[in-house]
Amino acid sequence: MTAMDTPIFTSMQAGLARKNDRITSVLAAESVTDVNGTRRAVLEILRELGPLPDEYIHREHTHLARMGIVPRRLSPQRIRTVRAGLVDDGFVDDSGEMVRLEGARCASTIWKAVE
């Protein structure tokens, strides 16, 4: 099955936490309520704007939230988690390129939507 054959949606409607996570992580996972909408938004950002590092995906998502296009702003960590899930599921891949962003100690991976 290819990424194009796999549904982007997941049956998961809330975030997940490990059994041994701190209570703050458990509470944070319980507060995640729109897993599918978030996955769709991150994937659409990459499809529309082309390959981007996580920092730019977050910046664009924040812009869309301010405009009311997506329901709420997400933390950079949440964006990375969503993008990592899309990588695991075959919807997003490493472009093979990296970029060093201003103020960063090391280069960031540039991610692309799988066609």
mmCIF file with all atom_site columns, C-alpha atoms in Angstrom:
data_model
loop_
_atom_site.group_PDB
_atom_site.id
_atom_site.type_symbol
_atom_site.label_atom_id
_atom_site.label_alt_id
_atom_site.label_comp_id
_atom_site.label_asym_id
_atom_site.label_entity_id
_atom_site.label_seq_id
_atom_site.pdbx_PDB_ins_code
_atom_site.Cartn_x
_atom_site.Cartn_y
_atom_site.Cartn_z
_atom_site.occupancy
_atom_site.B_iso_or_equiv
_atom_site.pdbx_formal_charge
_atom_site.auth_seq_id
_atom_site.auth_comp_id
_atom_site.auth_asym_id
_atom_site.auth_atom_id
_atom_site.pdbx_PDB_model_num
ATOM 1   C CA . MET A 1 1   ? 0.000  0.000  0.000  1.00 0.00 ? 1   MET A CA 1
ATOM 2   C CA . THR A 1 2   ? 1.419  3.392  -0.957 1.00 0.00 ? 2   THR A CA 1
ATOM 3   C CA . ALA A 1 3   ? 0.982  6.701  0.838  1.00 0.00 ? 3   ALA A CA 1
ATOM 4   C CA . MET A 1 4   ? -1.618 7.711  -1.735 1.00 0.00 ? 4   MET A CA 1
ATOM 5   C CA . ASP A 1 5   ? -3.677 4.589  -0.922 1.00 0.00 ? 5   ASP A CA 1
ATOM 6   C CA . THR A 1 6   ? -3.500 5.104  2.836  1.00 0.00 ? 6   THR A CA 1
ATOM 7   C CA . PRO A 1 7   ? -6.151 7.356  4.357  1.00 0.00 ? 7   PRO A CA 1
ATOM 8   C CA . ILE A 1 8   ? -4.677 10.435 6.029  1.00 0.00 ? 8   ILE A CA 1
ATOM 9   C CA . PHE A 1 9   ? -7.279 10.151 8.731  1.00 0.00 ? 9   PHE A CA 1
ATOM 10  C CA . THR A 1 10  ? -6.683 8.143  11.842 1.00 0.00 ? 10  THR A CA 1
ATOM 11  C CA . SER A 1 11  ? -9.233 6.634  14.173 1.00 0.00 ? 11  SER A CA 1
ATOM 12  C CA . MET A 1 12  ? -7.430 8.398  17.009 1.00 0.00 ? 12  MET A CA 1
ATOM 13  C CA . GLN A 1 13  ? -9.484 11.392 18.146 1.00 0.00 ? 13  GLN A CA 1
ATOM 14  C CA . ALA A 1 14  ? -7.191 12.507 20.974 1.00 0.00 ? 14  ALA A CA 1
ATOM 15  C CA . GLY A 1 15  ? -3.493 12.648 21.737 1.00 0.00 ? 15  GLY A CA 1
ATOM 16  C CA . LEU A 1 16  ? -1.571 9.815  23.338 1.00 0.00 ? 16  LEU A CA 1
ATOM 17  C CA . ALA A 1 17  ? 0.707  9.592  26.353 1.00 0.00 ? 17  ALA A CA 1
ATOM 18  C CA . ARG A 1 18  ? 2.870  6.728  27.588 1.00 0.00 ? 18  ARG A CA 1
ATOM 19  C CA . LYS A 1 19  ? 1.989  4.979  30.849 1.00 0.00 ? 19  LYS A CA 1
ATOM 20  C CA . ASN A 1 20  ? 5.086  6.332  32.602 1.00 0.00 ? 20  ASN A CA 1
ATOM 21  C CA . ASP A 1 21  ? 4.736  9.948  31.354 1.00 0.00 ? 21  ASP A CA 1
ATOM 22  C CA . ARG A 1 22  ? 4.444  12.798 33.828 1.00 0.00 ? 22  ARG A CA 1
ATOM 23  C CA . ILE A 1 23  ? 0.959  14.012 34.630 1.00 0.00 ? 23  ILE A CA 1
ATOM 24  C CA . THR A 1 24  ? 1.580  17.180 32.600 1.00 0.00 ? 24  THR A CA 1
ATOM 25  C CA . SER A 1 25  ? 2.175  15.051 29.488 1.00 0.00 ? 25  SER A CA 1
ATOM 26  C CA . VAL A 1 26  ? -0.962 13.025 30.163 1.00 0.00 ? 26  VAL A CA 1
ATOM 27  C CA . LEU A 1 27  ? -3.019 16.211 30.553 1.00 0.00 ? 27  LEU A CA 1
ATOM 28  C CA . ALA A 1 28  ? -1.505 17.673 27.404 1.00 0.00 ? 28  ALA A CA 1
ATOM 29  C CA . ALA A 1 29  ? -2.349 14.520 25.434 1.00 0.00 ? 29  ALA A CA 1
ATOM 30  C CA . GLU A 1 30  ? -5.930 14.644 26.699 1.00 0.00 ? 30  GLU A CA 1
ATOM 31  C CA . SER A 1 31  ? -6.227 18.236 25.470 1.00 0.00 ? 31  SER A CA 1
ATOM 32  C CA . VAL A 1 32  ? -5.479 17.220 21.852 1.00 0.00 ? 32  VAL A CA 1
ATOM 33  C CA . THR A 1 33  ? -8.896 16.837 20.279 1.00 0.00 ? 33  THR A CA 1
ATOM 34  C CA . ASP A 1 34  ? -8.593 17.291 16.507 1.00 0.00 ? 34  ASP A CA 1
ATOM 35  C CA . VAL A 1 35  ? -5.873 14.915 15.359 1.00 0.00 ? 35  VAL A CA 1
ATOM 36  C CA . ASN A 1 36  ? -7.243 14.562 11.817 1.00 0.00 ? 36  ASN A CA 1
ATOM 37  C CA . GLY A 1 37  ? -7.691 18.300 11.255 1.00 0.00 ? 37  GLY A CA 1
ATOM 38  C CA . THR A 1 38  ? -4.161 18.982 12.422 1.00 0.00 ? 38  THR A CA 1
ATOM 39  C CA . ARG A 1 39  ? -2.704 16.276 10.179 1.00 0.00 ? 39  ARG A CA 1
ATOM 40  C CA . ARG A 1 40  ? -4.689 17.624 7.224  1.00 0.00 ? 40  ARG A CA 1
ATOM 41  C CA . ALA A 1 41  ? -3.509 21.201 7.882  1.00 0.00 ? 41  ALA A CA 1
ATOM 42  C CA . VAL A 1 42  ? 0.190  20.259 8.113  1.00 0.00 ? 42  VAL A CA 1
ATOM 43  C CA . LEU A 1 43  ? -0.012 18.121 4.975  1.00 0.00 ? 43  LEU A CA 1
ATOM 44  C CA . GLU A 1 44  ? -1.834 20.859 3.041  1.00 0.00 ? 44  GLU A CA 1
ATOM 45  C CA . ILE A 1 45  ? 0.802  23.419 4.068  1.00 0.00 ? 45  ILE A CA 1
ATOM 46  C CA . LEU A 1 46  ? 3.506  21.182 2.601  1.00 0.00 ? 46  LEU A CA 1
ATOM 47  C CA . ARG A 1 47  ? 1.480  20.464 -0.539 1.00 0.00 ? 47  ARG A CA 1
ATOM 48  C CA . GLU A 1 48  ? 0.680  24.130 -1.175 1.00 0.00 ? 48  GLU A CA 1
ATOM 49  C CA . LEU A 1 49  ? 3.976  25.769 -0.202 1.00 0.00 ? 49  LEU A CA 1
ATOM 50  C CA . GLY A 1 50  ? 6.412  23.040 -1.142 1.00 0.00 ? 50  GLY A CA 1
ATOM 51  C CA . PRO A 1 51  ? 9.219  21.571 0.934  1.00 0.00 ? 51  PRO A CA 1
ATOM 52  C CA . LEU A 1 52  ? 9.688  23.364 4.271  1.00 0.00 ? 52  LEU A CA 1
ATOM 53  C CA . PRO A 1 53  ? 11.523 22.931 7.581  1.00 0.00 ? 53  PRO A CA 1
ATOM 54  C CA . ASP A 1 54  ? 9.399  22.417 10.711 1.00 0.00 ? 54  ASP A CA 1
ATOM 55  C CA . GLU A 1 55  ? 9.934  26.026 11.761 1.00 0.00 ? 55  GLU A CA 1
ATOM 56  C CA . TYR A 1 56  ? 8.302  27.319 8.573  1.00 0.00 ? 56  TYR A CA 1
ATOM 57  C CA . ILE A 1 57  ? 5.470  24.796 8.818  1.00 0.00 ? 57  ILE A CA 1
ATOM 58  C CA . HIS A 1 58  ? 4.793  26.152 12.325 1.00 0.00 ? 58  HIS A CA 1
ATOM 59  C CA . ARG A 1 59  ? 5.013  29.751 11.129 1.00 0.00 ? 59  ARG A CA 1
ATOM 60  C CA . GLU A 1 60  ? 2.488  29.122 8.348  1.00 0.00 ? 60  GLU A CA 1
ATOM 61  C CA . HIS A 1 61  ? 0.133  27.208 10.652 1.00 0.00 ? 61  HIS A CA 1
ATOM 62  C CA . THR A 1 62  ? 0.235  30.109 13.135 1.00 0.00 ? 62  THR A CA 1
ATOM 63  C CA . HIS A 1 63  ? -0.575 32.526 10.294 1.00 0.00 ? 63  HIS A CA 1
ATOM 64  C CA . LEU A 1 64  ? -3.545 30.374 9.232  1.00 0.00 ? 64  LEU A CA 1
ATOM 65  C CA . ALA A 1 65  ? -4.785 30.238 12.836 1.00 0.00 ? 65  ALA A CA 1
ATOM 66  C CA . ARG A 1 66  ? -4.620 34.030 13.144 1.00 0.00 ? 66  ARG A CA 1
ATOM 67  C CA . MET A 1 67  ? -6.692 34.295 9.968  1.00 0.00 ? 67  MET A CA 1
ATOM 68  C CA . GLY A 1 68  ? -9.223 31.806 11.355 1.00 0.00 ? 68  GLY A CA 1
ATOM 69  C CA . ILE A 1 69  ? -8.537 29.225 8.647  1.00 0.00 ? 69  ILE A CA 1
ATOM 70  C CA . VAL A 1 70  ? -7.459 26.586 11.174 1.00 0.00 ? 70  VAL A CA 1
ATOM 71  C CA . PRO A 1 71  ? -9.129 26.439 14.596 1.00 0.00 ? 71  PRO A CA 1
ATOM 72  C CA . ARG A 1 72  ? -6.197 27.150 16.887 1.00 0.00 ? 72  ARG A CA 1
ATOM 73  C CA . ARG A 1 73  ? -2.506 27.804 17.086 1.00 0.00 ? 73  ARG A CA 1
ATOM 74  C CA . LEU A 1 74  ? -0.241 24.879 17.910 1.00 0.00 ? 74  LEU A CA 1
ATOM 75  C CA . SER A 1 75  ? 3.159  24.755 19.591 1.00 0.00 ? 75  SER A CA 1
ATOM 76  C CA . PRO A 1 76  ? 6.267  24.013 17.538 1.00 0.00 ? 76  PRO A CA 1
ATOM 77  C CA . GLN A 1 77  ? 6.521  20.689 19.402 1.00 0.00 ? 77  GLN A CA 1
ATOM 78  C CA . ARG A 1 78  ? 2.970  19.725 18.377 1.00 0.00 ? 78  ARG A CA 1
ATOM 79  C CA . ILE A 1 79  ? 3.682  20.591 14.737 1.00 0.00 ? 79  ILE A CA 1
ATOM 80  C CA . ARG A 1 80  ? 6.829  18.404 14.813 1.00 0.00 ? 80  ARG A CA 1
ATOM 81  C CA . THR A 1 81  ? 4.859  15.530 16.367 1.00 0.00 ? 81  THR A CA 1
ATOM 82  C CA . VAL A 1 82  ? 2.169  15.769 13.677 1.00 0.00 ? 82  VAL A CA 1
ATOM 83  C CA . ARG A 1 83  ? 4.764  15.983 10.901 1.00 0.00 ? 83  ARG A CA 1
ATOM 84  C CA . ALA A 1 84  ? 6.621  12.972 12.356 1.00 0.00 ? 84  ALA A CA 1
ATOM 85  C CA . GLY A 1 85  ? 3.371  10.985 12.284 1.00 0.00 ? 85  GLY A CA 1
ATOM 86  C CA . LEU A 1 86  ? 2.876  11.950 8.643  1.00 0.00 ? 86  LEU A CA 1
ATOM 87  C CA . VAL A 1 87  ? 6.439  10.741 7.928  1.00 0.00 ? 87  VAL A CA 1
ATOM 88  C CA . ASP A 1 88  ? 5.739  7.436  9.712  1.00 0.00 ? 88  ASP A CA 1
ATOM 89  C CA . ASP A 1 89  ? 2.554  6.996  7.667  1.00 0.00 ? 89  ASP A CA 1
ATOM 90  C CA . GLY A 1 90  ? 4.274  7.765  4.339  1.00 0.00 ? 90  GLY A CA 1
ATOM 91  C CA . PHE A 1 91  ? 2.629  11.123 3.562  1.00 0.00 ? 91  PHE A CA 1
ATOM 92  C CA . VAL A 1 92  ? 5.728  13.258 4.193  1.00 0.00 ? 92  VAL A CA 1
ATOM 93  C CA . ASP A 1 93  ? 9.392  12.534 3.516  1.00 0.00 ? 93  ASP A CA 1
ATOM 94  C CA . ASP A 1 94  ? 12.818 14.059 4.040  1.00 0.00 ? 94  ASP A CA 1
ATOM 95  C CA . SER A 1 95  ? 13.642 16.106 0.922  1.00 0.00 ? 95  SER A CA 1
ATOM 96  C CA . GLY A 1 96  ? 17.333 15.346 1.285  1.00 0.00 ? 96  GLY A CA 1
ATOM 97  C CA . GLU A 1 97  ? 18.009 19.039 1.838  1.00 0.00 ? 97  GLU A CA 1
ATOM 98  C CA . MET A 1 98  ? 18.756 21.001 4.985  1.00 0.00 ? 98  MET A CA 1
ATOM 99  C CA . VAL A 1 99  ? 18.751 24.691 5.830  1.00 0.00 ? 99  VAL A CA 1
ATOM 100 C CA . ARG A 1 100 ? 20.427 26.595 8.621  1.00 0.00 ? 100 ARG A CA 1
ATOM 101 C CA . LEU A 1 101 ? 17.930 29.072 10.020 1.00 0.00 ? 101 LEU A CA 1
ATOM 102 C CA . GLU A 1 102 ? 18.917 32.338 11.635 1.00 0.00 ? 102 GLU A CA 1
ATOM 103 C CA . GLY A 1 103 ? 19.889 31.837 15.273 1.00 0.00 ? 103 GLY A CA 1
ATOM 104 C CA . ALA A 1 104 ? 19.919 28.046 15.010 1.00 0.00 ? 104 ALA A CA 1
ATOM 105 C CA . ARG A 1 105 ? 22.881 25.992 16.206 1.00 0.00 ? 105 ARG A CA 1
ATOM 106 C CA . CYS A 1 106 ? 22.414 23.369 13.518 1.00 0.00 ? 106 CYS A CA 1
ATOM 107 C CA . ALA A 1 107 ? 20.661 22.871 10.202 1.00 0.00 ? 107 ALA A CA 1
ATOM 108 C CA . SER A 1 108 ? 17.003 21.848 9.932  1.00 0.00 ? 108 SER A CA 1
ATOM 109 C CA . THR A 1 109 ? 15.636 19.107 7.702  1.00 0.00 ? 109 THR A CA 1
ATOM 110 C CA . ILE A 1 110 ? 13.417 20.267 4.866  1.00 0.00 ? 110 ILE A CA 1
ATOM 111 C CA . TRP A 1 111 ? 10.294 18.103 4.619  1.00 0.00 ? 111 TRP A CA 1
ATOM 112 C CA . LYS A 1 112 ? 8.197  17.450 1.513  1.00 0.00 ? 112 LYS A CA 1
ATOM 113 C CA . ALA A 1 113 ? 4.758  15.994 0.846  1.00 0.00 ? 113 ALA A CA 1
ATOM 114 C CA . VAL A 1 114 ? 4.902  12.622 -0.906 1.00 0.00 ? 114 VAL A CA 1
ATOM 115 C CA . GLU A 1 115 ? 3.285  12.801 -4.334 1.00 0.00 ? 115 GLU A CA 1
#
